[in-house]
PDB file of C-alpha atoms in Angstrom:
ATOM      1  CA  MET A  13     -12.392   4.674 -24.605  1.00 86.00           C
ATOM      2  CA  ILE A  14      -9.874   2.532 -26.505  1.00 94.00           C
ATOM      3  CA  LYS A  15     -10.508   2.372 -30.260  1.00 94.00           C
ATOM      4  CA  ARG A  16      -7.812   0.092 -31.644  1.00 95.00           C
ATOM      5  CA  VAL A  17      -4.155  -0.894 -31.716  1.00 96.00           C
ATOM      6  CA  HIS A  18      -2.513   2.024 -33.494  1.00 96.00           C
ATOM      7  CA  HIS A  19       0.993   0.540 -33.743  1.00 97.00           C
ATOM      8  CA  ILE A  20       3.434  -1.886 -32.175  1.00 98.00           C
ATOM      9  CA  GLY A  21       6.787  -0.350 -31.243  1.00 98.00           C
ATOM     10  CA  ILE A  22       9.856  -2.527 -31.803  1.00 98.00           C
ATOM     11  CA  ALA A  23      13.312  -1.563 -30.533  1.00 98.00           C
ATOM     12  CA  VAL A  24      15.831  -2.387 -33.254  1.00 97.00           C
ATOM     13  CA  ALA A  25      19.598  -2.459 -33.062  1.00 93.00           C
ATOM     14  CA  ASP A  26      20.097  -2.988 -36.801  1.00 93.00           C
ATOM     15  CA  LEU A  27      17.525  -1.230 -39.016  1.00 95.00           C
ATOM     16  CA  PRO A  28      18.629  -2.751 -42.355  1.00 95.00           C
ATOM     17  CA  ALA A  29      18.341  -6.243 -40.841  1.00 95.00           C
ATOM     18  CA  ALA A  30      14.913  -5.373 -39.404  1.00 96.00           C
ATOM     19  CA  LEU A  31      13.760  -4.135 -42.826  1.00 96.00           C
ATOM     20  CA  ASP A  32      15.058  -7.361 -44.378  1.00 96.00           C
ATOM     21  CA  PHE A  33      12.653  -9.187 -42.076  1.00 97.00           C
ATOM     22  CA  TYR A  34       9.559  -6.961 -42.135  1.00 97.00           C
ATOM     23  CA  VAL A  35       9.703  -5.853 -45.764  1.00 96.00           C
ATOM     24  CA  ASP A  36      11.599  -8.518 -47.697  1.00 96.00           C
ATOM     25  CA  ALA A  37      10.644 -11.637 -45.732  1.00 96.00           C
ATOM     26  CA  LEU A  38       7.134 -10.779 -44.460  1.00 96.00           C
ATOM     27  CA  GLY A  39       6.302  -8.718 -47.543  1.00 95.00           C
ATOM     28  CA  LEU A  40       5.113  -5.581 -45.715  1.00 96.00           C
ATOM     29  CA  THR A  41       5.790  -3.332 -48.689  1.00 93.00           C
ATOM     30  CA  GLY A  42       3.349  -0.511 -47.936  1.00 91.00           C
ATOM     31  CA  PRO A  43       4.493   3.115 -47.812  1.00 92.00           C
ATOM     32  CA  GLN A  44       6.895   3.773 -44.947  1.00 93.00           C
ATOM     33  CA  HIS A  45       7.113   6.925 -42.900  1.00 96.00           C
ATOM     34  CA  ARG A  46      10.413   7.814 -41.225  1.00 96.00           C
ATOM     35  CA  GLU A  47      10.792  10.558 -38.658  1.00 96.00           C
ATOM     36  CA  ILE A  48      13.310  11.759 -36.104  1.00 94.00           C
ATOM     37  CA  VAL A  49      11.496  12.165 -32.781  1.00 90.00           C
ATOM     38  CA  THR A  50      13.858  14.506 -30.969  1.00 87.00           C
ATOM     39  CA  ALA A  51      12.114  14.369 -27.586  1.00 83.00           C
ATOM     40  CA  GLN A  52      12.469  10.589 -27.508  1.00 85.00           C
ATOM     41  CA  LYS A  53      15.970  10.559 -29.041  1.00 91.00           C
ATOM     42  CA  ILE A  54      14.933   8.095 -31.727  1.00 93.00           C
ATOM     43  CA  VAL A  55      14.399   7.598 -35.415  1.00 95.00           C
ATOM     44  CA  ALA A  56      11.010   5.956 -35.968  1.00 96.00           C
ATOM     45  CA  THR A  57      10.227   3.977 -39.117  1.00 97.00           C
ATOM     46  CA  PHE A  58       6.528   3.161 -39.521  1.00 97.00           C
ATOM     47  CA  ILE A  59       5.590   0.157 -41.685  1.00 97.00           C
ATOM     48  CA  PRO A  60       1.926  -0.601 -42.443  1.00 96.00           C
ATOM     49  CA  ILE A  61       0.804  -4.160 -41.672  1.00 96.00           C
ATOM     50  CA  GLY A  62      -1.196  -5.707 -44.502  1.00 86.00           C
ATOM     51  CA  SER A  63      -4.553  -4.136 -45.167  1.00 79.00           C
ATOM     52  CA  ASP A  64      -4.883  -3.204 -41.506  1.00 75.00           C
ATOM     53  CA  ASP A  65      -4.532   0.357 -40.238  1.00 85.00           C
ATOM     54  CA  CYS A  66      -2.065  -0.967 -37.681  1.00 94.00           C
ATOM     55  CA  GLU A  67       1.672  -0.417 -38.167  1.00 97.00           C
ATOM     56  CA  PHE A  68       4.994  -1.570 -36.833  1.00 98.00           C
ATOM     57  CA  GLU A  69       7.091   1.322 -35.507  1.00 98.00           C
ATOM     58  CA  LEU A  70      10.772   0.404 -35.672  1.00 98.00           C
ATOM     59  CA  LEU A  71      12.632   2.440 -33.037  1.00 97.00           C
ATOM     60  CA  GLN A  72      16.324   3.212 -33.320  1.00 96.00           C
ATOM     61  CA  PRO A  73      18.326   5.368 -30.922  1.00 95.00           C
ATOM     62  CA  HIS A  74      19.258   8.710 -32.494  1.00 93.00           C
ATOM     63  CA  GLY A  75      21.702  11.411 -31.459  1.00 85.00           C
ATOM     64  CA  SER A  76      24.516  11.461 -28.974  1.00 81.00           C
ATOM     65  CA  GLU A  77      22.424  11.393 -25.786  1.00 81.00           C
ATOM     66  CA  GLU A  78      21.109   8.112 -24.412  1.00 87.00           C
ATOM     67  CA  GLY A  79      17.313   7.913 -24.502  1.00 90.00           C
ATOM     68  CA  SER A  80      14.923   5.255 -23.282  1.00 91.00           C
ATOM     69  CA  VAL A  81      15.252   3.073 -26.416  1.00 95.00           C
ATOM     70  CA  HIS A  82      19.034   3.057 -26.058  1.00 95.00           C
ATOM     71  CA  LYS A  83      18.602   1.934 -22.445  1.00 95.00           C
ATOM     72  CA  PHE A  84      16.026  -0.667 -23.427  1.00 95.00           C
ATOM     73  CA  LEU A  85      18.380  -2.161 -26.027  1.00 96.00           C
ATOM     74  CA  ALA A  86      21.285  -2.201 -23.573  1.00 95.00           C
ATOM     75  CA  LYS A  87      19.185  -3.922 -20.910  1.00 94.00           C
ATOM     76  CA  ARG A  88      16.883  -6.291 -22.842  1.00 93.00           C
ATOM     77  CA  GLY A  89      18.180  -6.366 -26.418  1.00 96.00           C
ATOM     78  CA  PRO A  90      15.988  -5.806 -29.473  1.00 97.00           C
ATOM     79  CA  GLY A  91      12.308  -6.735 -29.304  1.00 97.00           C
ATOM     80  CA  VAL A  92       8.841  -5.386 -28.556  1.00 98.00           C
ATOM     81  CA  HIS A  93       9.185  -2.006 -26.831  1.00 98.00           C
ATOM     82  CA  HIS A  94       5.581  -0.811 -26.495  1.00 98.00           C
ATOM     83  CA  ILE A  95       2.005  -1.259 -27.651  1.00 98.00           C
ATOM     84  CA  CYS A  96       0.193   1.883 -28.777  1.00 98.00           C
ATOM     85  CA  LEU A  97      -3.574   2.098 -28.303  1.00 98.00           C
ATOM     86  CA  GLU A  98      -5.636   4.816 -29.931  1.00 97.00           C
ATOM     87  CA  THR A  99      -8.190   6.648 -27.809  1.00 97.00           C
ATOM     88  CA  ASP A 100     -10.799   9.258 -28.699  1.00 95.00           C
ATOM     89  CA  ASP A 101      -9.852  11.631 -25.905  1.00 97.00           C
ATOM     90  CA  ILE A 102      -6.401  11.158 -24.443  1.00 98.00           C
ATOM     91  CA  GLU A 103      -6.721  13.715 -21.635  1.00 98.00           C
ATOM     92  CA  ALA A 104      -9.978  12.137 -20.427  1.00 97.00           C
ATOM     93  CA  THR A 105      -8.386   8.676 -20.606  1.00 97.00           C
ATOM     94  CA  LEU A 106      -5.336   9.831 -18.634  1.00 98.00           C
ATOM     95  CA  ALA A 107      -7.512  11.491 -15.987  1.00 98.00           C
ATOM     96  CA  GLU A 108      -9.564   8.323 -15.626  1.00 97.00           C
ATOM     97  CA  LEU A 109      -6.492   6.098 -15.334  1.00 97.00           C
ATOM     98  CA  LYS A 110      -4.931   8.446 -12.783  1.00 97.00           C
ATOM     99  CA  ALA A 111      -8.151   8.450 -10.741  1.00 97.00           C
ATOM    100  CA  LYS A 112      -8.016   4.646 -10.744  1.00 96.00           C
ATOM    101  CA  GLY A 113      -4.532   4.813  -9.236  1.00 97.00           C
ATOM    102  CA  LEU A 114      -2.440   3.823 -12.267  1.00 97.00           C
ATOM    103  CA  GLU A 115       1.121   5.062 -12.531  1.00 98.00           C
ATOM    104  CA  LEU A 116       1.465   7.315 -15.576  1.00 98.00           C
ATOM    105  CA  ILE A 117       4.784   8.225 -17.181  1.00 97.00           C
ATOM    106  CA  ASP A 118       3.031  11.234 -18.722  1.00 97.00           C
ATOM    107  CA  GLU A 119       0.133  12.710 -16.770  1.00 96.00           C
ATOM    108  CA  HIS A 120      -0.693  14.873 -19.776  1.00 97.00           C
ATOM    109  CA  ALA A 121      -0.295  14.238 -23.482  1.00 97.00           C
ATOM    110  CA  ARG A 122       2.774  15.444 -25.327  1.00 94.00           C
ATOM    111  CA  SER A 123       3.587  15.574 -29.023  1.00 93.00           C
ATOM    112  CA  GLY A 124       4.815  12.326 -30.564  1.00 92.00           C
ATOM    113  CA  ALA A 125       5.650  11.226 -34.109  1.00 92.00           C
ATOM    114  CA  ARG A 126       3.493  12.862 -36.832  1.00 91.00           C
ATOM    115  CA  GLY A 127       2.298  15.397 -34.253  1.00 91.00           C
ATOM    116  CA  HIS A 128      -0.066  12.953 -32.542  1.00 95.00           C
ATOM    117  CA  LYS A 129      -0.876  13.503 -28.888  1.00 97.00           C
ATOM    118  CA  VAL A 130       0.730  10.657 -26.937  1.00 97.00           C
ATOM    119  CA  ALA A 131       1.322   9.561 -23.344  1.00 97.00           C
ATOM    120  CA  PHE A 132       2.782   6.434 -21.755  1.00 97.00           C
ATOM    121  CA  ILE A 133       1.452   4.290 -18.904  1.00 98.00           C
ATOM    122  CA  HIS A 134       4.126   2.814 -16.659  1.00 97.00           C
ATOM    123  CA  PRO A 135       4.645  -0.958 -16.975  1.00 97.00           C
ATOM    124  CA  HIS A 136       4.304  -1.161 -13.163  1.00 95.00           C
ATOM    125  CA  SER A 137       0.574  -0.585 -13.647  1.00 96.00           C
ATOM    126  CA  THR A 138       0.019  -2.790 -16.710  1.00 97.00           C
ATOM    127  CA  GLY A 139       1.636  -6.121 -15.854  1.00 96.00           C
ATOM    128  CA  GLY A 140       4.965  -5.369 -17.505  1.00 96.00           C
ATOM    129  CA  VAL A 141       3.764  -3.907 -20.812  1.00 98.00           C
ATOM    130  CA  LEU A 142       4.742  -0.365 -21.795  1.00 97.00           C
ATOM    131  CA  ILE A 143       1.458   1.032 -23.138  1.00 98.00           C
ATOM    132  CA  GLU A 144       1.344   4.212 -25.210  1.00 98.00           C
ATOM    133  CA  LEU A 145      -1.938   6.051 -25.610  1.00 98.00           C
ATOM    134  CA  LEU A 146      -2.471   8.138 -28.764  1.00 98.00           C
ATOM    135  CA  GLU A 147      -5.079  10.573 -29.977  1.00 97.00           C
ATOM    136  CA  SER A 148      -4.803  11.140 -33.706  1.00 85.00           C
ATOM    137  CA  ASP A 149      -7.095  14.139 -34.181  1.00 70.00           C
TER     138      ASP A 149
ATOM    139  CA  MET B  28       0.852 -12.523 -47.561  1.00 86.00           C
ATOM    140  CA  ILE B  29       0.273 -10.849 -44.156  1.00 94.00           C
ATOM    141  CA  LYS B  30      -3.285  -9.577 -43.667  1.00 94.00           C
ATOM    142  CA  ARG B  31      -3.305  -8.012 -40.220  1.00 95.00           C
ATOM    143  CA  VAL B  32      -2.341  -8.223 -36.551  1.00 96.00           C
ATOM    144  CA  HIS B  33      -4.578 -10.991 -35.234  1.00 96.00           C
ATOM    145  CA  HIS B  34      -3.635 -10.666 -31.559  1.00 97.00           C
ATOM    146  CA  ILE B  35      -0.928  -9.588 -29.131  1.00 98.00           C
ATOM    147  CA  GLY B  36       0.129 -12.284 -26.678  1.00 98.00           C
ATOM    148  CA  ILE B  37       0.909 -11.104 -23.134  1.00 98.00           C
ATOM    149  CA  ALA B  38       2.482 -13.393 -20.525  1.00 98.00           C
ATOM    150  CA  VAL B  39       0.713 -12.765 -17.212  1.00 97.00           C
ATOM    151  CA  ALA B  40       1.685 -13.939 -13.750  1.00 93.00           C
ATOM    152  CA  ASP B  41      -1.518 -12.704 -12.094  1.00 93.00           C
ATOM    153  CA  LEU B  42      -4.642 -12.968 -14.277  1.00 95.00           C
ATOM    154  CA  PRO B  43      -7.036 -11.090 -11.935  1.00 95.00           C
ATOM    155  CA  ALA B  44      -4.586  -8.171 -11.800  1.00 95.00           C
ATOM    156  CA  ALA B  45      -4.228  -8.243 -15.601  1.00 96.00           C
ATOM    157  CA  LEU B  46      -8.016  -8.182 -16.007  1.00 96.00           C
ATOM    158  CA  ASP B  47      -8.173  -5.242 -13.576  1.00 96.00           C
ATOM    159  CA  PHE B  48      -5.956  -3.376 -16.009  1.00 97.00           C
ATOM    160  CA  TYR B  49      -7.331  -4.432 -19.402  1.00 97.00           C
ATOM    161  CA  VAL B  50     -11.014  -4.614 -18.513  1.00 96.00           C
ATOM    162  CA  ASP B  51     -11.579  -2.288 -15.564  1.00 96.00           C
ATOM    163  CA  ALA B  52      -8.973   0.400 -16.247  1.00 96.00           C
ATOM    164  CA  LEU B  53      -8.760   0.397 -20.077  1.00 96.00           C
ATOM    165  CA  GLY B  54     -12.433  -0.484 -20.468  1.00 95.00           C
ATOM    166  CA  LEU B  55     -11.969  -3.436 -22.851  1.00 96.00           C
ATOM    167  CA  THR B  56     -15.294  -4.985 -21.935  1.00 92.00           C
ATOM    168  CA  GLY B  57     -15.987  -6.995 -25.102  1.00 91.00           C
ATOM    169  CA  PRO B  58     -16.779 -10.716 -24.944  1.00 92.00           C
ATOM    170  CA  GLN B  59     -13.856 -12.754 -23.683  1.00 93.00           C
ATOM    171  CA  HIS B  60     -12.915 -16.231 -24.825  1.00 96.00           C
ATOM    172  CA  ARG B  61     -10.977 -18.483 -22.456  1.00 96.00           C
ATOM    173  CA  GLU B  62      -9.380 -21.750 -23.499  1.00 96.00           C
ATOM    174  CA  ILE B  63      -6.868 -24.259 -22.186  1.00 94.00           C
ATOM    175  CA  VAL B  64      -4.289 -24.875 -24.916  1.00 90.00           C
ATOM    176  CA  THR B  65      -2.853 -28.201 -23.801  1.00 87.00           C
ATOM    177  CA  ALA B  66      -0.027 -28.345 -26.354  1.00 83.00           C
ATOM    178  CA  GLN B  67       1.309 -24.998 -25.106  1.00 85.00           C
ATOM    179  CA  LYS B  68       0.598 -25.713 -21.410  1.00 91.00           C
ATOM    180  CA  ILE B  69      -1.341 -22.462 -21.032  1.00 93.00           C
ATOM    181  CA  VAL B  70      -4.712 -20.962 -20.359  1.00 95.00           C
ATOM    182  CA  ALA B  71      -5.397 -18.253 -22.941  1.00 96.00           C
ATOM    183  CA  THR B  72      -7.854 -15.420 -22.295  1.00 97.00           C
ATOM    184  CA  PHE B  73      -8.709 -13.404 -25.401  1.00 97.00           C
ATOM    185  CA  ILE B  74      -9.955  -9.834 -24.943  1.00 97.00           C
ATOM    186  CA  PRO B  75     -11.163  -7.791 -27.947  1.00 96.00           C
ATOM    187  CA  ILE B  76      -9.545  -4.368 -28.340  1.00 96.00           C
ATOM    188  CA  GLY B  77     -12.077  -1.632 -29.012  1.00 86.00           C
ATOM    189  CA  SER B  78     -13.870  -1.858 -32.339  1.00 79.00           C
ATOM    190  CA  ASP B  79     -10.827  -3.497 -33.906  1.00 75.00           C
ATOM    191  CA  ASP B  80     -10.701  -7.192 -34.799  1.00 85.00           C
ATOM    192  CA  CYS B  81      -7.425  -7.368 -32.906  1.00 94.00           C
ATOM    193  CA  GLU B  82      -7.299  -8.932 -29.433  1.00 97.00           C
ATOM    194  CA  PHE B  83      -5.022  -9.246 -26.450  1.00 98.00           C
ATOM    195  CA  GLU B  84      -4.282 -12.878 -25.579  1.00 98.00           C
ATOM    196  CA  LEU B  85      -3.420 -13.156 -21.888  1.00 98.00           C
ATOM    197  CA  LEU B  86      -1.240 -16.240 -21.413  1.00 97.00           C
ATOM    198  CA  GLN B  87      -1.004 -18.047 -18.103  1.00 96.00           C
ATOM    199  CA  PRO B  88       0.952 -21.239 -17.449  1.00 95.00           C
ATOM    200  CA  HIS B  89      -1.359 -24.214 -16.942  1.00 93.00           C
ATOM    201  CA  GLY B  90      -0.753 -27.707 -15.623  1.00 85.00           C
ATOM    202  CA  SER B  91       2.109 -29.260 -13.738  1.00 81.00           C
ATOM    203  CA  GLU B  92       4.647 -29.314 -16.575  1.00 81.00           C
ATOM    204  CA  GLU B  93       6.689 -26.214 -17.377  1.00 87.00           C
ATOM    205  CA  GLY B  94       5.897 -24.824 -20.816  1.00 90.00           C
ATOM    206  CA  SER B  95       7.380 -21.924 -22.742  1.00 91.00           C
ATOM    207  CA  VAL B  96       5.231 -19.266 -21.008  1.00 95.00           C
ATOM    208  CA  HIS B  97       6.328 -20.515 -17.592  1.00 95.00           C
ATOM    209  CA  LYS B  98       9.959 -20.239 -18.746  1.00 95.00           C
ATOM    210  CA  PHE B  99       9.342 -16.791 -20.236  1.00 95.00           C
ATOM    211  CA  LEU B 100       7.876 -15.529 -16.949  1.00 96.00           C
ATOM    212  CA  ALA B 101      10.741 -17.006 -14.937  1.00 95.00           C
ATOM    213  CA  LYS B 102      13.341 -15.408 -17.217  1.00 94.00           C
ATOM    214  CA  ARG B 103      11.821 -12.041 -18.218  1.00 93.00           C
ATOM    215  CA  GLY B 104       8.788 -11.511 -16.009  1.00 96.00           C
ATOM    216  CA  PRO B 105       5.335 -10.600 -17.310  1.00 97.00           C
ATOM    217  CA  GLY B 106       5.051  -8.630 -20.546  1.00 97.00           C
ATOM    218  CA  VAL B 107       4.620  -8.947 -24.300  1.00 98.00           C
ATOM    219  CA  HIS B 108       5.222 -12.577 -25.284  1.00 98.00           C
ATOM    220  CA  HIS B 109       4.433 -12.640 -29.018  1.00 98.00           C
ATOM    221  CA  ILE B 110       2.788 -10.806 -31.904  1.00 98.00           C
ATOM    222  CA  CYS B 111       0.400 -12.856 -34.028  1.00 98.00           C
ATOM    223  CA  LEU B 112       0.007 -11.987 -37.710  1.00 98.00           C
ATOM    224  CA  GLU B 113      -2.776 -13.452 -39.822  1.00 97.00           C
ATOM    225  CA  THR B 114      -1.887 -14.843 -43.236  1.00 97.00           C
ATOM    226  CA  ASP B 115      -4.049 -16.192 -46.066  1.00 94.00           C
ATOM    227  CA  ASP B 116      -2.027 -19.341 -46.550  1.00 97.00           C
ATOM    228  CA  ILE B 117       0.169 -20.349 -43.636  1.00 98.00           C
ATOM    229  CA  GLU B 118       1.918 -23.277 -45.336  1.00 98.00           C
ATOM    230  CA  ALA B 119       2.875 -21.108 -48.331  1.00 97.00           C
ATOM    231  CA  THR B 120       4.117 -18.375 -45.968  1.00 97.00           C
ATOM    232  CA  LEU B 121       6.192 -20.860 -43.963  1.00 98.00           C
ATOM    233  CA  ALA B 122       7.691 -22.357 -47.134  1.00 98.00           C
ATOM    234  CA  GLU B 123       8.614 -18.893 -48.394  1.00 97.00           C
ATOM    235  CA  LEU B 124      10.199 -17.883 -45.082  1.00 97.00           C
ATOM    236  CA  LYS B 125      12.140 -21.159 -44.920  1.00 97.00           C
ATOM    237  CA  ALA B 126      13.388 -20.644 -48.488  1.00 97.00           C
ATOM    238  CA  LYS B 127      14.610 -17.188 -47.435  1.00 96.00           C
ATOM    239  CA  GLY B 128      16.656 -18.805 -44.656  1.00 97.00           C
ATOM    240  CA  LEU B 129      14.576 -17.812 -41.625  1.00 97.00           C
ATOM    241  CA  GLU B 130      14.649 -20.003 -38.550  1.00 98.00           C
ATOM    242  CA  LEU B 131      11.189 -21.440 -37.906  1.00 98.00           C
ATOM    243  CA  ILE B 132      10.091 -22.939 -34.592  1.00 97.00           C
ATOM    244  CA  ASP B 133       7.348 -24.759 -36.518  1.00 97.00           C
ATOM    245  CA  GLU B 134       8.121 -25.683 -40.118  1.00 96.00           C
ATOM    246  CA  HIS B 135       4.490 -26.680 -40.562  1.00 97.00           C
ATOM    247  CA  ALA B 136       1.337 -25.323 -38.988  1.00 97.00           C
ATOM    248  CA  ARG B 137      -0.163 -26.942 -35.925  1.00 94.00           C
ATOM    249  CA  SER B 138      -3.458 -26.430 -34.143  1.00 93.00           C
ATOM    250  CA  GLY B 139      -3.635 -23.448 -31.776  1.00 92.00           C
ATOM    251  CA  ALA B 140      -6.419 -21.856 -29.728  1.00 92.00           C
ATOM    252  CA  ARG B 141      -9.874 -22.014 -31.356  1.00 92.00           C
ATOM    253  CA  GLY B 142      -8.528 -24.601 -33.831  1.00 91.00           C
ATOM    254  CA  HIS B 143      -6.648 -22.025 -35.904  1.00 95.00           C
ATOM    255  CA  LYS B 144      -3.579 -23.159 -37.819  1.00 97.00           C
ATOM    256  CA  VAL B 145      -0.556 -21.527 -36.186  1.00 97.00           C
ATOM    257  CA  ALA B 146       3.252 -21.581 -36.398  1.00 97.00           C
ATOM    258  CA  PHE B 147       6.000 -19.559 -34.728  1.00 97.00           C
ATOM    259  CA  ILE B 148       9.049 -17.860 -36.260  1.00 98.00           C
ATOM    260  CA  HIS B 149      12.140 -17.893 -34.038  1.00 97.00           C
ATOM    261  CA  PRO B 150      13.139 -14.509 -32.561  1.00 97.00           C
ATOM    262  CA  HIS B 151      16.665 -15.151 -33.910  1.00 95.00           C
ATOM    263  CA  SER B 152      15.287 -14.371 -37.365  1.00 96.00           C
ATOM    264  CA  THR B 153      13.032 -11.437 -36.490  1.00 97.00           C
ATOM    265  CA  GLY B 154      15.191  -9.098 -34.412  1.00 96.00           C
ATOM    266  CA  GLY B 155      14.098 -10.441 -31.042  1.00 97.00           C
ATOM    267  CA  VAL B 156      10.319 -10.597 -31.559  1.00 98.00           C
ATOM    268  CA  LEU B 157       8.486 -13.917 -31.233  1.00 97.00           C
ATOM    269  CA  ILE B 158       6.140 -13.844 -34.247  1.00 98.00           C
ATOM    270  CA  GLU B 159       3.199 -16.219 -34.538  1.00 98.00           C
ATOM    271  CA  LEU B 160       1.589 -16.780 -37.916  1.00 98.00           C
ATOM    272  CA  LEU B 161      -2.085 -17.771 -38.023  1.00 98.00           C
ATOM    273  CA  GLU B 162      -4.507 -18.904 -40.692  1.00 97.00           C
ATOM    274  CA  SER B 163      -8.081 -18.596 -39.532  1.00 85.00           C
ATOM    275  CA  ASP B 164      -9.929 -20.510 -42.266  1.00 70.00           C
TER     276      ASP B 164
END
C-alpha cells in the first residue's frame, strides 16, 4: 500500500534562512521546484535530498487569508509540518483507512502541488503526526 | 555530503496504539528492529517504510530517569521528534557545519542505535527541526 516517503513538509517562517540551512549548510543543491498552492494558501519549495527521491517541502504562508500553515506557525513555530507517504492507489488507501475507523481530513483525494493526488490523515488517528498520502500517477 | 533520509523519529506515548496505526492501518509490515538506547533513555522501534530504505523510528521513554523524549512528550505531546539524514563522513560534516556557525548538540559523533555514529544539530540552527546526522559504516 505505502511505497515510500515522498517528502517531508517543513513550516518555515523565514525562507531565505531556511535555504541557508538546507542548501548552503547541508549542501542540498539539487534542482528546486517552487509552486504556489492556492488551495492550501502556501508557497511550496521542494528541495531534493541527496541521491534519494525524497524531498524537503518548505512551506510558507501565501496570500492574505490565513491557511493551516499560518496557523501552525502561530501555534507551534517553525518545524516539521507533515510527512508525505506515496501510495499506489490513494482512493483505495483512503477507503481502507476509513473502514478501519481512522479520522481523515480528506475522505477523497484532491489536487496538490505538481498536480499530484493528495489527502491528509488527521493527527488524532496517527499519534500526533500529520500524514499526507500522495499518488503520483 | 547528505546521502538520504535514513529515518524519521516519532515520539510515541502509547506504542501499541502507534503500531496499530503504522503496521495495521498503513500496512508497514516489514521486519521491525527494537533496541534499548541507554544513552538516550529510550526504546526505539524501527519500522521499514514500503520498499524504501527509509524507516520510522518510534521513540518511547525508557528507564526511571527523564530523557529528552520524555521531556518532548511532556512539552509537545506525541509527534515527529527528529529527521535523520545519512552522511558519508559524519565528522567532516560536523566540522563543516561548525565552521559555518551552526549550533551542534554533539560536536563529535557518538554511538546510536545499531552502533551507528550519530550526532544532532540544534533546532536553533535549522529552523525548528531537530536533525540527526548518521554514518552507517
